[in-house]
Amino acid sequence: MYKGMIDCLMKTARAEGFLGMYRGAAVNLTLVTPEKAIKLAANDFFRQLLMEDGMQRNLKMEMLAGCGAGMCQVVVTCPMEMLKIQLQDAGRLAAPHQSSTSAPSSSRSYTTGSASTHKRPSATLIAWELLRTQGLAGLYKGLGATLLRDIPFSIIYFPMFANLNNLGVHELTGKASFAHSFMSGCIAGSLAAVAVTPLDVLKTRIQTLKKGLGEDVYSGIIDCAR
């Protein structure tokens, strides 16, 4: 239903107002803090473990440390993404209801149950329904795809940032300037994000619970990729 990013922005703002652009913000604000804390702490831990003082430049060890950080963060990332995606996708699913007032058989619930409802979903409601119907595994649907995204991202991001930042270290202070560190983070983050975008697409489509009319249902990562 969207031709691109600008078209999606305009349709979402028109249908749901300005706050519609912030769907899933509460989930992000609640869970992004422990997610980032785990990622950064795990990366530092593995760097210290794999390298003598954590400061030596060793690309292989830095990549392994990033791999460990990516594996640890999915404990929080997977359920966070699972809830966020359902909230952000709610507007797309609600569109057919708003454009048509015909038979109620076409309606789709925001929950995982069979009851049909048009009310705005909440993270608490979605989480409760997933736990009630599927157990803890419901919140960790798409775990494999999340690992496939987060591990490569951390493997690329952390070593690239460390090495780019090291290029700007001043001999007197032993530190890089804020501007240099900022640009290093931008470059490393951008390249890592571009590299894992195909994996993020797979993860998002697998974790989307409610499908639109005619949309494919995927049995796994390979099926989704195909």
Short mmCIF file of C-alpha atoms in Angstrom, two decimals:
data_model
loop_
_atom_site.label_atom_id
_atom_site.label_comp_id
_atom_site.label_asym_id
_atom_site.label_seq_id
_atom_site.Cartn_x
_atom_site.Cartn_y
_atom_site.Cartn_z
CA MET A 1 0.00 0.00 0.00
CA TYR A 2 3.07 2.27 0.17
CA LYS A 3 5.06 3.48 -2.84
CA GLY A 4 8.02 4.52 -0.72
CA MET A 5 9.17 6.16 2.50
CA ILE A 6 7.61 9.59 1.80
CA ASP A 7 4.32 8.01 0.69
CA CYS A 8 4.26 5.90 3.87
CA LEU A 9 4.96 9.00 5.98
CA MET A 10 2.12 10.96 4.39
CA LYS A 11 -0.43 8.13 4.56
CA THR A 12 0.44 7.27 8.15
CA ALA A 13 0.29 10.90 9.29
CA ARG A 14 -3.02 11.38 7.45
CA ALA A 15 -4.63 8.23 8.85
CA GLU A 16 -3.19 8.14 12.37
CA GLY A 17 -1.94 11.66 13.05
CA PHE A 18 1.53 12.76 14.12
CA LEU A 19 1.70 10.24 16.96
CA GLY A 20 1.14 7.45 14.45
CA MET A 21 4.77 7.95 13.44
CA TYR A 22 5.78 6.90 16.96
CA ARG A 23 4.10 3.49 17.06
CA GLY A 24 6.23 1.13 19.15
CA ALA A 25 8.13 3.97 20.83
CA ALA A 26 7.15 2.81 24.33
CA VAL A 27 8.54 -0.68 23.66
CA ASN A 28 11.75 0.82 22.30
CA LEU A 29 12.18 3.16 25.26
CA THR A 30 11.53 0.34 27.73
CA LEU A 31 13.74 -2.33 26.20
CA VAL A 32 16.40 -0.45 24.23
CA THR A 33 18.25 0.49 27.45
CA PRO A 34 18.92 -3.11 28.61
CA GLU A 35 19.53 -4.12 24.98
CA LYS A 36 22.28 -1.51 24.48
CA ALA A 37 23.69 -2.17 27.95
CA ILE A 38 24.00 -5.89 27.21
CA LYS A 39 25.53 -5.28 23.78
CA LEU A 40 28.15 -2.78 24.95
CA ALA A 41 29.02 -4.63 28.17
CA ALA A 42 29.29 -7.96 26.33
CA ASN A 43 31.55 -6.47 23.67
CA ASP A 44 33.88 -5.01 26.32
CA PHE A 45 33.84 -8.28 28.27
CA PHE A 46 34.76 -10.38 25.25
CA ARG A 47 37.43 -7.89 24.15
CA GLN A 48 39.07 -8.15 27.58
CA LEU A 49 38.72 -11.92 27.49
CA LEU A 50 40.07 -12.44 23.98
CA MET A 51 42.76 -9.73 23.97
CA GLU A 52 45.43 -9.20 26.63
CA ASP A 53 44.45 -5.70 27.71
CA GLY A 54 41.48 -5.02 25.48
CA MET A 55 43.40 -2.28 23.70
CA GLN A 56 45.57 -4.17 21.19
CA ARG A 57 44.39 -4.06 17.59
CA ASN A 58 43.52 -7.59 16.60
CA LEU A 59 40.82 -7.70 13.94
CA LYS A 60 39.95 -11.37 14.34
CA MET A 61 39.54 -11.07 18.10
CA GLU A 62 37.53 -7.86 17.70
CA MET A 63 35.19 -9.64 15.29
CA LEU A 64 34.80 -12.54 17.73
CA ALA A 65 34.02 -10.08 20.52
CA GLY A 66 31.39 -8.47 18.30
CA CYS A 67 29.95 -11.91 17.55
CA GLY A 68 29.62 -12.59 21.28
CA ALA A 69 27.93 -9.23 21.84
CA GLY A 70 25.44 -9.90 19.04
CA MET A 71 24.57 -13.30 20.49
CA CYS A 72 23.99 -11.89 23.99
CA GLN A 73 21.77 -8.98 22.97
CA VAL A 74 19.09 -11.14 21.29
CA VAL A 75 17.80 -12.07 24.76
CA VAL A 76 16.20 -8.61 24.74
CA THR A 77 16.25 -7.73 21.03
CA CYS A 78 14.01 -10.58 19.84
CA PRO A 79 10.97 -9.91 22.08
CA MET A 80 11.49 -6.15 21.68
CA GLU A 81 11.37 -6.43 17.88
CA MET A 82 8.47 -8.87 18.05
CA LEU A 83 6.27 -6.42 19.98
CA LYS A 84 7.46 -3.33 18.13
CA ILE A 85 6.71 -4.81 14.70
CA GLN A 86 3.11 -5.67 15.63
CA LEU A 87 2.51 -2.13 16.92
CA GLN A 88 4.09 -0.48 13.89
CA ASP A 89 2.23 -2.75 11.48
CA ALA A 90 -1.17 -2.07 13.07
CA GLY A 91 -1.89 0.91 10.83
CA ARG A 92 -1.42 -1.16 7.67
CA LEU A 93 -3.74 -3.86 8.98
CA ALA A 94 -6.34 -1.31 10.03
CA ALA A 95 -6.44 0.31 6.58
CA PRO A 96 -8.86 -2.23 5.04
CA HIS A 97 -11.33 -1.61 7.91
CA GLN A 98 -11.22 2.13 7.40
CA SER A 99 -11.70 1.90 3.64
CA SER A 100 -14.47 -0.69 3.77
CA THR A 101 -17.46 -1.12 6.07
CA SER A 102 -18.69 -4.31 4.49
CA ALA A 103 -18.84 -7.79 6.03
CA PRO A 104 -17.09 -8.22 9.39
CA SER A 105 -15.53 -11.44 8.11
CA SER A 106 -12.73 -9.41 6.57
CA SER A 107 -11.70 -7.91 9.89
CA ARG A 108 -8.41 -8.80 11.49
CA SER A 109 -7.55 -8.88 15.15
CA TYR A 110 -4.52 -7.16 16.56
CA THR A 111 -4.10 -10.05 18.94
CA THR A 112 -3.02 -13.60 18.27
CA GLY A 113 -6.43 -14.93 19.26
CA SER A 114 -9.44 -15.47 17.08
CA ALA A 115 -11.53 -12.62 18.49
CA SER A 116 -11.99 -9.76 16.09
CA THR A 117 -11.35 -6.25 17.35
CA HIS A 118 -10.61 -2.85 15.88
CA LYS A 119 -9.22 -1.23 19.01
CA ARG A 120 -5.66 0.03 19.04
CA PRO A 121 -3.22 -2.67 20.14
CA SER A 122 -0.88 -2.35 23.10
CA ALA A 123 2.43 -4.05 23.80
CA THR A 124 1.03 -5.48 27.03
CA LEU A 125 -1.96 -7.01 25.26
CA ILE A 126 0.17 -8.50 22.47
CA ALA A 127 2.72 -9.89 24.94
CA TRP A 128 -0.02 -11.42 27.11
CA GLU A 129 -1.74 -13.05 24.12
CA LEU A 130 1.56 -14.48 22.87
CA LEU A 131 2.43 -15.88 26.31
CA ARG A 132 -1.09 -17.26 26.77
CA THR A 133 -1.33 -18.96 23.39
CA GLN A 134 2.27 -19.87 22.56
CA GLY A 135 4.21 -19.57 25.79
CA LEU A 136 7.63 -17.91 26.02
CA ALA A 137 8.46 -19.22 22.54
CA GLY A 138 5.85 -16.82 21.13
CA LEU A 139 7.90 -13.81 22.19
CA TYR A 140 11.00 -15.38 20.64
CA LYS A 141 9.50 -16.13 17.24
CA GLY A 142 12.12 -15.29 14.60
CA LEU A 143 15.01 -15.86 17.01
CA GLY A 144 17.13 -17.44 14.29
CA ALA A 145 16.53 -14.53 11.93
CA THR A 146 17.30 -12.05 14.71
CA LEU A 147 20.61 -13.81 15.38
CA LEU A 148 21.39 -13.74 11.66
CA ARG A 149 20.89 -9.97 11.70
CA ASP A 150 22.42 -8.95 15.04
CA ILE A 151 25.58 -11.08 14.94
CA PRO A 152 26.82 -9.82 11.54
CA PHE A 153 25.91 -6.25 12.52
CA SER A 154 28.06 -6.41 15.66
CA ILE A 155 30.87 -8.23 13.84
CA ILE A 156 31.03 -5.36 11.34
CA TYR A 157 30.19 -2.42 13.59
CA PHE A 158 32.42 -2.81 16.65
CA PRO A 159 35.75 -3.60 14.89
CA MET A 160 35.12 -0.95 12.23
CA PHE A 161 34.30 1.71 14.81
CA ALA A 162 37.31 0.79 16.97
CA ASN A 163 39.74 0.92 14.04
CA LEU A 164 38.32 4.10 12.49
CA ASN A 165 38.27 5.80 15.88
CA ASN A 166 41.86 4.72 16.52
CA LEU A 167 42.98 6.62 13.42
CA GLY A 168 42.04 9.91 15.10
CA VAL A 169 43.73 9.30 18.47
CA HIS A 170 45.97 12.24 19.48
CA GLU A 171 49.43 11.36 20.76
CA LEU A 172 49.23 13.83 23.66
CA THR A 173 45.77 12.98 24.99
CA GLY A 174 45.59 9.35 23.85
CA LYS A 175 41.99 9.96 22.77
CA ALA A 176 40.17 10.83 19.56
CA SER A 177 38.18 14.05 19.31
CA PHE A 178 34.42 13.97 19.71
CA ALA A 179 33.92 14.90 16.03
CA HIS A 180 36.18 12.07 14.88
CA SER A 181 34.46 9.52 17.15
CA PHE A 182 31.07 10.78 15.97
CA MET A 183 31.99 10.35 12.29
CA SER A 184 33.53 6.94 13.00
CA GLY A 185 30.26 5.83 14.59
CA CYS A 186 28.24 7.18 11.66
CA ILE A 187 30.36 5.39 9.07
CA ALA A 188 30.54 2.09 10.97
CA GLY A 189 26.83 2.14 11.82
CA SER A 190 25.76 3.02 8.28
CA LEU A 191 27.87 0.36 6.59
CA ALA A 192 26.82 -2.32 9.10
CA ALA A 193 23.15 -1.40 8.71
CA VAL A 194 23.32 -1.56 4.91
CA ALA A 195 25.09 -4.92 5.06
CA VAL A 196 22.42 -6.57 7.25
CA THR A 197 19.32 -4.95 5.68
CA PRO A 198 18.39 -8.13 3.72
CA LEU A 199 18.51 -10.10 6.99
CA ASP A 200 16.40 -7.44 8.71
CA VAL A 201 13.78 -7.77 5.95
CA LEU A 202 13.62 -11.54 6.53
CA LYS A 203 13.35 -11.08 10.30
CA THR A 204 10.57 -8.50 10.01
CA ARG A 205 8.49 -10.58 7.61
CA ILE A 206 8.87 -13.71 9.74
CA GLN A 207 7.90 -11.84 12.92
CA THR A 208 4.84 -10.14 11.41
CA LEU A 209 1.96 -12.05 12.99
CA LYS A 210 -0.98 -10.72 10.99
CA LYS A 211 -0.76 -10.97 7.23
CA GLY A 212 -2.67 -8.83 4.78
CA LEU A 213 -4.91 -10.34 2.14
CA GLY A 214 -2.89 -12.33 -0.37
CA GLU A 215 0.39 -12.02 1.56
CA ASP A 216 2.66 -15.03 1.86
CA VAL A 217 3.06 -17.02 5.07
CA TYR A 218 6.61 -18.27 5.66
CA SER A 219 7.64 -21.60 7.17
CA GLY A 220 11.16 -20.44 7.99
CA ILE A 221 14.16 -18.30 7.05
CA ILE A 222 15.00 -20.17 3.83
CA ASP A 223 11.37 -20.18 2.70
CA CYS A 224 11.10 -16.45 3.41
CA ALA A 225 14.34 -15.71 1.54
CA ARG A 226 13.21 -17.77 -1.44
#
